[in-house]
Each structure stands twice: as structure tokens, then as C-alpha cells.
């Protein structure tokens, strides 16, 4: 797969999914604490989202960072726009801004931090892998 | 390996008159947290504020600096 194809795939994923999370690992098996917290915030809000694991090929991260102008993972996009990484998403979750942005209700006890235990308990609400991995093998 | 002091000085140089504190989250010299207060952030969205701070380090974030957690505010 060429770099341009990866870039196009990422760009399409951002355009086509209202809530798109690029992360290390998957919502079920996050491979990094920052990705876990970010997915945890989305799970706690019960929103549908698409997630893409950037780990299978280093070029996914390179192309994504170039495209977004943002150096770190995770990255959350809503409506095609970069919202931020773990810090911003966590801050916005805690303040209720994220719920507002996603047009959902805050869960009860909004003051509670999205910690790892909570992230692990929350049912994954995402739409499943969008299978870039499979396409990379071709 | 960068130290918290290196990071602090570089942010302060790039954003004059800012107040910066940097913490090494793991003690390993590669996961940092920076709290930056600067009037440069006025009128900018949170994401633009964070990009200004990330911009100080370019490719080093994601490279030598594995993770840089940021909290920004205006004075």
C-alpha cells in the first residue's frame, strides 16, 4: 500500500465517520493509557464511534500527524474536525463540553474522572474496526 | 535525553512572558506534562493553544519526547 493510499484512507475515515478515534490498540484492548482514557470518555458517554489502531504500520501515524498537524496519538475527530488528544478530550469530558459537542447527555456523577477501571467497565460502543489492517496486507 | 528544565526553557523562549512548569511523569525522561500560562493563548481555541506548545518541539514529540501532556491557560 502506498503512502498516498494510506493518507486517502485516513482522510476518508475522518470524513465518513462523525466520531473518529485514532488510537494505539483498540477500544477493547487499548495499548496505551492515553488511548485508553480517550476511548473511555467516549464509552462513558455511550456514543457510537469508529476507531482505528495506528500501530500495525508506522506510516499510519506519520500520515495522520501530517494531515492533522498534531504530533501525538490518540486523536479524536468529530464532524471532520480535530478535537484533540487525551488531555483536551479528558478536559472536555469533565467540563461537559464533550457531551455537548457530541449531542449526548452527561452520565451521572460527571465530576468523576474517567479512570482506567471505569474505561474497562464501560461497554465498548464503537462501530468496530474499519479494517485498514486487512487492506495493508494487500 | 531532555530534562524538565530543557523543556521549560524552550517553551519560555518560544512564548515570552509565559509561566511554565514541566513535570517528568514517569521519571524516564520521555513522558512529560507541561502547564503553560501565556497571554499568547488569548483568543485561540484550546487546540490552537496546544499546537503552539507542540510546535516548540517539532518532530521531537513522538520521537525523543514520547508523550507531552499539555495544560494551557491565559493569565
PDB file of C-alpha atoms in Angstrom:
ATOM      1  CA  UNK A   1       0.000   0.000   0.000  1.00  0.00           C
ATOM      2  CA  UNK A   2       1.387   3.389  -0.988  1.00  0.00           C
ATOM      3  CA  UNK A   3       1.649   6.304   1.447  1.00  0.00           C
ATOM      4  CA  UNK A   4      -0.853   8.258  -0.612  1.00  0.00           C
ATOM      5  CA  UNK A   5      -3.366   5.426  -0.267  1.00  0.00           C
ATOM      6  CA  UNK A   6      -2.880   5.453   3.485  1.00  0.00           C
ATOM      7  CA  UNK A   7      -3.378   9.208   3.533  1.00  0.00           C
ATOM      8  CA  UNK A   8      -6.551   8.892   1.457  1.00  0.00           C
ATOM      9  CA  UNK A   9      -7.837   6.138   3.703  1.00  0.00           C
ATOM     10  CA  UNK A  10      -7.279   8.262   6.809  1.00  0.00           C
ATOM     11  CA  UNK A  11      -8.823  11.284   5.199  1.00  0.00           C
ATOM     12  CA  UNK A  12     -11.897   9.280   4.155  1.00  0.00           C
ATOM     13  CA  UNK A  13     -12.214   7.779   7.625  1.00  0.00           C
ATOM     14  CA  UNK A  14     -12.272  11.304   9.088  1.00  0.00           C
ATOM     15  CA  UNK A  15     -14.848  12.479   6.569  1.00  0.00           C
ATOM     16  CA  UNK A  16     -17.109   9.460   6.725  1.00  0.00           C
ATOM     17  CA  UNK A  17     -17.273   8.897  10.473  1.00  0.00           C
ATOM     18  CA  UNK A  18     -18.976  11.549  12.572  1.00  0.00           C
ATOM     19  CA  UNK A  19     -16.868  10.465  15.553  1.00  0.00           C
ATOM     20  CA  UNK A  20     -13.486   9.029  14.573  1.00  0.00           C
ATOM     21  CA  UNK A  21     -10.821   7.989  17.047  1.00  0.00           C
ATOM     22  CA  UNK A  22      -7.247   7.156  16.059  1.00  0.00           C
ATOM     23  CA  UNK A  23      -5.626   5.265  18.881  1.00  0.00           C
ATOM     24  CA  UNK A  24      -2.961   2.776  19.912  1.00  0.00           C
ATOM     25  CA  UNK A  25      -4.705  -0.577  20.165  1.00  0.00           C
ATOM     26  CA  UNK A  26      -8.475  -0.964  20.066  1.00  0.00           C
ATOM     27  CA  UNK A  27     -11.252   0.239  22.404  1.00  0.00           C
ATOM     28  CA  UNK A  28     -11.421  -3.319  23.779  1.00  0.00           C
ATOM     29  CA  UNK A  29      -7.644  -3.618  24.095  1.00  0.00           C
ATOM     30  CA  UNK A  30      -6.071  -0.192  24.276  1.00  0.00           C
ATOM     31  CA  UNK A  31      -2.279  -0.363  24.029  1.00  0.00           C
ATOM     32  CA  UNK A  32      -1.561   2.899  25.837  1.00  0.00           C
ATOM     33  CA  UNK A  33      -3.029   4.696  28.857  1.00  0.00           C
ATOM     34  CA  UNK A  34      -3.745   7.872  26.894  1.00  0.00           C
ATOM     35  CA  UNK A  35      -5.684   5.967  24.251  1.00  0.00           C
ATOM     36  CA  UNK A  36      -7.497   4.068  26.996  1.00  0.00           C
ATOM     37  CA  UNK A  37      -8.620   7.259  28.720  1.00  0.00           C
ATOM     38  CA  UNK A  38      -9.795   8.827  25.480  1.00  0.00           C
ATOM     39  CA  UNK A  39     -11.781   5.767  24.398  1.00  0.00           C
ATOM     40  CA  UNK A  40     -13.043   5.553  27.992  1.00  0.00           C
ATOM     41  CA  UNK A  41     -14.521   9.058  27.776  1.00  0.00           C
ATOM     42  CA  UNK A  42     -16.399   8.123  24.598  1.00  0.00           C
ATOM     43  CA  UNK A  43     -17.562   4.838  26.122  1.00  0.00           C
ATOM     44  CA  UNK A  44     -18.753   6.657  29.248  1.00  0.00           C
ATOM     45  CA  UNK A  45     -20.856   8.942  27.062  1.00  0.00           C
ATOM     46  CA  UNK A  46     -22.221   5.941  25.173  1.00  0.00           C
ATOM     47  CA  UNK A  47     -21.604   7.453  21.740  1.00  0.00           C
ATOM     48  CA  UNK A  48     -21.065   5.451  18.581  1.00  0.00           C
ATOM     49  CA  UNK A  49     -17.611   5.941  17.164  1.00  0.00           C
ATOM     50  CA  UNK A  50     -15.215   4.408  14.717  1.00  0.00           C
ATOM     51  CA  UNK A  51     -11.732   3.552  15.933  1.00  0.00           C
ATOM     52  CA  UNK A  52      -8.544   2.857  14.052  1.00  0.00           C
ATOM     53  CA  UNK A  53      -5.473   1.259  15.573  1.00  0.00           C
ATOM     54  CA  UNK A  54      -2.420   3.136  14.295  1.00  0.00           C
ATOM     55  CA  UNK A  55       0.097   0.538  15.485  1.00  0.00           C
ATOM     56  CA  UNK A  56       0.051  -2.007  12.622  1.00  0.00           C
ATOM     57  CA  UNK A  57       2.014   0.289  10.294  1.00  0.00           C
ATOM     58  CA  UNK A  58       4.172   3.293  11.348  1.00  0.00           C
ATOM     59  CA  UNK A  59       3.089   5.137   8.206  1.00  0.00           C
ATOM     60  CA  UNK A  60      -0.475   5.480   9.565  1.00  0.00           C
ATOM     61  CA  UNK A  61       0.782   7.683  12.362  1.00  0.00           C
ATOM     62  CA  UNK A  62       3.136   9.627  10.093  1.00  0.00           C
ATOM     63  CA  UNK A  63       0.430  10.412   7.578  1.00  0.00           C
ATOM     64  CA  UNK A  64      -2.161  11.164  10.253  1.00  0.00           C
ATOM     65  CA  UNK A  65       0.135  13.587  12.077  1.00  0.00           C
ATOM     66  CA  UNK A  66       0.968  15.366   8.823  1.00  0.00           C
ATOM     67  CA  UNK A  67      -2.687  15.609   7.888  1.00  0.00           C
ATOM     68  CA  UNK A  68      -3.868  16.763  11.310  1.00  0.00           C
ATOM     69  CA  UNK A  69      -0.875  18.899  12.262  1.00  0.00           C
ATOM     70  CA  UNK A  70      -0.905  17.106  15.594  1.00  0.00           C
ATOM     71  CA  UNK A  71       2.058  15.005  16.740  1.00  0.00           C
ATOM     72  CA  UNK A  72       0.630  12.564  19.260  1.00  0.00           C
ATOM     73  CA  UNK A  73      -1.842   9.694  19.490  1.00  0.00           C
ATOM     74  CA  UNK A  74      -4.743   9.444  20.325  1.00  0.00           C
ATOM     75  CA  UNK A  75      -6.550  11.915  18.094  1.00  0.00           C
ATOM     76  CA  UNK A  76     -10.285  12.434  18.165  1.00  0.00           C
ATOM     77  CA  UNK A  77     -12.178  13.917  15.223  1.00  0.00           C
ATOM     78  CA  UNK A  78     -15.812  14.969  15.357  1.00  0.00           C
ATOM     79  CA  UNK A  79     -17.573  16.015  12.190  1.00  0.00           C
ATOM     80  CA  UNK A  80     -14.277  16.024  10.320  1.00  0.00           C
ATOM     81  CA  UNK A  81     -12.603  18.375  12.777  1.00  0.00           C
ATOM     82  CA  UNK A  82      -9.740  17.560  15.143  1.00  0.00           C
ATOM     83  CA  UNK A  83     -10.951  17.916  18.729  1.00  0.00           C
ATOM     84  CA  UNK A  84      -7.660  16.966  20.332  1.00  0.00           C
ATOM     85  CA  UNK A  85      -5.772  14.255  22.137  1.00  0.00           C
ATOM     86  CA  UNK A  86      -6.180  12.761  25.568  1.00  0.00           C
ATOM     87  CA  UNK A  87      -5.680  15.996  27.538  1.00  0.00           C
ATOM     88  CA  UNK A  88      -8.242  18.026  25.646  1.00  0.00           C
ATOM     89  CA  UNK A  89     -10.761  15.179  25.416  1.00  0.00           C
ATOM     90  CA  UNK A  90     -10.439  14.498  29.154  1.00  0.00           C
ATOM     91  CA  UNK A  91     -10.808  18.192  29.998  1.00  0.00           C
ATOM     92  CA  UNK A  92     -13.822  18.480  27.706  1.00  0.00           C
ATOM     93  CA  UNK A  93     -15.354  15.317  29.122  1.00  0.00           C
ATOM     94  CA  UNK A  94     -15.044  16.596  32.663  1.00  0.00           C
ATOM     95  CA  UNK A  95     -16.457  20.013  31.858  1.00  0.00           C
ATOM     96  CA  UNK A  96     -19.401  18.545  29.942  1.00  0.00           C
ATOM     97  CA  UNK A  97     -18.249  20.210  26.697  1.00  0.00           C
ATOM     98  CA  UNK A  98     -17.641  16.874  25.032  1.00  0.00           C
ATOM     99  CA  UNK A  99     -21.171  15.650  25.762  1.00  0.00           C
ATOM    100  CA  UNK A 100     -22.496  18.902  24.370  1.00  0.00           C
ATOM    101  CA  UNK A 101     -20.336  18.639  21.268  1.00  0.00           C
ATOM    102  CA  UNK A 102     -21.490  15.075  20.688  1.00  0.00           C
ATOM    103  CA  UNK A 103     -25.080  15.959  21.494  1.00  0.00           C
ATOM    104  CA  UNK A 104     -25.455  13.367  24.247  1.00  0.00           C
ATOM    105  CA  UNK A 105     -26.311  13.527  27.928  1.00  0.00           C
ATOM    106  CA  UNK A 106     -23.565  13.515  30.514  1.00  0.00           C
ATOM    107  CA  UNK A 107     -23.640  10.295  32.547  1.00  0.00           C
ATOM    108  CA  UNK A 108     -24.414  10.643  36.247  1.00  0.00           C
ATOM    109  CA  UNK A 109     -21.604  11.795  38.522  1.00  0.00           C
ATOM    110  CA  UNK A 110     -19.922  13.917  35.859  1.00  0.00           C
ATOM    111  CA  UNK A 111     -17.261  15.003  38.330  1.00  0.00           C
ATOM    112  CA  UNK A 112     -15.804  11.517  38.399  1.00  0.00           C
ATOM    113  CA  UNK A 113     -12.614  11.073  36.438  1.00  0.00           C
ATOM    114  CA  UNK A 114     -12.549   8.598  33.592  1.00  0.00           C
ATOM    115  CA  UNK A 115     -10.044   6.294  35.156  1.00  0.00           C
ATOM    116  CA  UNK A 116      -8.774   3.037  33.826  1.00  0.00           C
ATOM    117  CA  UNK A 117     -11.194   0.908  35.821  1.00  0.00           C
ATOM    118  CA  UNK A 118     -14.137   2.875  34.514  1.00  0.00           C
ATOM    119  CA  UNK A 119     -12.842   2.685  30.978  1.00  0.00           C
ATOM    120  CA  UNK A 120     -12.536  -1.066  31.316  1.00  0.00           C
ATOM    121  CA  UNK A 121     -16.077  -1.402  32.676  1.00  0.00           C
ATOM    122  CA  UNK A 122     -17.804   0.771  30.143  1.00  0.00           C
ATOM    123  CA  UNK A 123     -19.231  -1.265  27.287  1.00  0.00           C
ATOM    124  CA  UNK A 124     -17.488  -0.561  24.011  1.00  0.00           C
ATOM    125  CA  UNK A 125     -19.850   1.433  21.863  1.00  0.00           C
ATOM    126  CA  UNK A 126     -17.682   1.752  18.819  1.00  0.00           C
ATOM    127  CA  UNK A 127     -18.596   0.503  15.413  1.00  0.00           C
ATOM    128  CA  UNK A 128     -15.785  -1.974  15.079  1.00  0.00           C
ATOM    129  CA  UNK A 129     -12.507  -1.895  13.280  1.00  0.00           C
ATOM    130  CA  UNK A 130     -12.533  -0.210   9.913  1.00  0.00           C
ATOM    131  CA  UNK A 131     -10.037  -2.763   8.724  1.00  0.00           C
ATOM    132  CA  UNK A 132      -7.138  -0.747   7.420  1.00  0.00           C
ATOM    133  CA  UNK A 133      -5.007  -3.595   8.733  1.00  0.00           C
ATOM    134  CA  UNK A 134      -6.514  -6.007   6.247  1.00  0.00           C
ATOM    135  CA  UNK A 135      -6.013  -3.617   3.401  1.00  0.00           C
ATOM    136  CA  UNK A 136      -2.382  -3.051   4.339  1.00  0.00           C
ATOM    137  CA  UNK A 137      -1.623  -6.669   3.670  1.00  0.00           C
ATOM    138  CA  UNK A 138      -2.549  -6.375   0.008  1.00  0.00           C
TER     139      UNK A 138
ATOM    140  CA  UNK B   1      17.602  12.905  26.860  1.00  0.00           C
ATOM    141  CA  UNK B   2      15.728  16.166  27.511  1.00  0.00           C
ATOM    142  CA  UNK B   3      15.166  17.291  31.084  1.00  0.00           C
ATOM    143  CA  UNK B   4      12.174  19.111  32.521  1.00  0.00           C
ATOM    144  CA  UNK B   5      14.404  22.190  32.725  1.00  0.00           C
ATOM    145  CA  UNK B   6      15.248  21.956  28.979  1.00  0.00           C
ATOM    146  CA  UNK B   7      11.600  21.759  28.091  1.00  0.00           C
ATOM    147  CA  UNK B   8      10.646  24.597  30.405  1.00  0.00           C
ATOM    148  CA  UNK B   9      13.326  26.910  28.993  1.00  0.00           C
ATOM    149  CA  UNK B  10      12.441  26.132  25.405  1.00  0.00           C
ATOM    150  CA  UNK B  11       8.756  26.841  25.951  1.00  0.00           C
ATOM    151  CA  UNK B  12       9.589  30.074  27.769  1.00  0.00           C
ATOM    152  CA  UNK B  13      11.874  31.165  24.944  1.00  0.00           C
ATOM    153  CA  UNK B  14       9.276  30.413  22.303  1.00  0.00           C
ATOM    154  CA  UNK B  15       6.442  32.035  24.265  1.00  0.00           C
ATOM    155  CA  UNK B  16       7.964  35.033  26.026  1.00  0.00           C
ATOM    156  CA  UNK B  17       6.382  36.113  29.321  1.00  0.00           C
ATOM    157  CA  UNK B  18       4.753  32.733  29.766  1.00  0.00           C
ATOM    158  CA  UNK B  19       4.650  30.882  33.031  1.00  0.00           C
ATOM    159  CA  UNK B  20       5.717  27.274  32.552  1.00  0.00           C
ATOM    160  CA  UNK B  21       6.048  24.253  34.768  1.00  0.00           C
ATOM    161  CA  UNK B  22       7.163  20.907  33.452  1.00  0.00           C
ATOM    162  CA  UNK B  23       6.928  17.583  35.192  1.00  0.00           C
ATOM    163  CA  UNK B  24       8.508  14.276  34.221  1.00  0.00           C
ATOM    164  CA  UNK B  25       5.577  11.908  34.591  1.00  0.00           C
ATOM    165  CA  UNK B  26       7.478   8.651  34.742  1.00  0.00           C
ATOM    166  CA  UNK B  27      10.967   9.744  35.727  1.00  0.00           C
ATOM    167  CA  UNK B  28      12.172   8.221  32.473  1.00  0.00           C
ATOM    168  CA  UNK B  29      12.842  11.478  30.634  1.00  0.00           C
ATOM    169  CA  UNK B  30      10.339  10.822  27.873  1.00  0.00           C
ATOM    170  CA  UNK B  31       6.807  11.346  29.252  1.00  0.00           C
ATOM    171  CA  UNK B  32       6.279  14.940  30.274  1.00  0.00           C
ATOM    172  CA  UNK B  33       3.478  17.187  31.370  1.00  0.00           C
ATOM    173  CA  UNK B  34       3.691  20.926  30.762  1.00  0.00           C
ATOM    174  CA  UNK B  35       1.431  23.555  32.269  1.00  0.00           C
ATOM    175  CA  UNK B  36       1.716  26.804  30.376  1.00  0.00           C
ATOM    176  CA  UNK B  37       0.112  30.144  31.133  1.00  0.00           C
ATOM    177  CA  UNK B  38       0.606  32.718  28.421  1.00  0.00           C
ATOM    178  CA  UNK B  39      -1.215  35.740  27.047  1.00  0.00           C
ATOM    179  CA  UNK B  40      -0.299  34.431  23.581  1.00  0.00           C
ATOM    180  CA  UNK B  41      -3.191  31.993  24.039  1.00  0.00           C
ATOM    181  CA  UNK B  42      -5.798  34.701  24.195  1.00  0.00           C
ATOM    182  CA  UNK B  43      -8.419  34.324  21.500  1.00  0.00           C
ATOM    183  CA  UNK B  44      -7.135  30.891  20.452  1.00  0.00           C
ATOM    184  CA  UNK B  45      -9.073  27.649  20.685  1.00  0.00           C
ATOM    185  CA  UNK B  46      -7.716  25.023  23.020  1.00  0.00           C
ATOM    186  CA  UNK B  47      -6.407  23.017  20.116  1.00  0.00           C
ATOM    187  CA  UNK B  48      -4.571  26.034  18.690  1.00  0.00           C
ATOM    188  CA  UNK B  49      -3.064  26.701  22.111  1.00  0.00           C
ATOM    189  CA  UNK B  50      -1.788  23.136  22.358  1.00  0.00           C
ATOM    190  CA  UNK B  51      -0.421  23.278  18.816  1.00  0.00           C
ATOM    191  CA  UNK B  52       1.651  26.321  19.771  1.00  0.00           C
ATOM    192  CA  UNK B  53       3.259  24.341  22.569  1.00  0.00           C
ATOM    193  CA  UNK B  54       3.753  21.196  20.484  1.00  0.00           C
ATOM    194  CA  UNK B  55       5.222  23.411  17.771  1.00  0.00           C
ATOM    195  CA  UNK B  56       8.145  24.296  20.046  1.00  0.00           C
ATOM    196  CA  UNK B  57       9.397  20.724  19.805  1.00  0.00           C
ATOM    197  CA  UNK B  58       8.533  19.742  16.236  1.00  0.00           C
ATOM    198  CA  UNK B  59       9.357  16.139  15.439  1.00  0.00           C
ATOM    199  CA  UNK B  60      10.776  15.547  18.902  1.00  0.00           C
ATOM    200  CA  UNK B  61       7.238  14.992  20.174  1.00  0.00           C
ATOM    201  CA  UNK B  62       6.512  11.416  19.254  1.00  0.00           C
ATOM    202  CA  UNK B  63      10.269  10.874  18.939  1.00  0.00           C
ATOM    203  CA  UNK B  64      12.649  11.561  21.847  1.00  0.00           C
ATOM    204  CA  UNK B  65       9.727  13.010  23.764  1.00  0.00           C
ATOM    205  CA  UNK B  66       7.297  10.087  23.671  1.00  0.00           C
ATOM    206  CA  UNK B  67       4.465  11.962  25.260  1.00  0.00           C
ATOM    207  CA  UNK B  68       3.880  15.567  26.143  1.00  0.00           C
ATOM    208  CA  UNK B  69       0.725  16.211  28.062  1.00  0.00           C
ATOM    209  CA  UNK B  70      -0.290  19.861  27.963  1.00  0.00           C
ATOM    210  CA  UNK B  71      -2.469  22.144  30.008  1.00  0.00           C
ATOM    211  CA  UNK B  72      -2.792  25.699  28.803  1.00  0.00           C
ATOM    212  CA  UNK B  73      -4.358  28.785  30.297  1.00  0.00           C
ATOM    213  CA  UNK B  74      -4.314  32.543  29.955  1.00  0.00           C
ATOM    214  CA  UNK B  75      -3.177  34.801  32.790  1.00  0.00           C
TER     215      UNK B  75
END
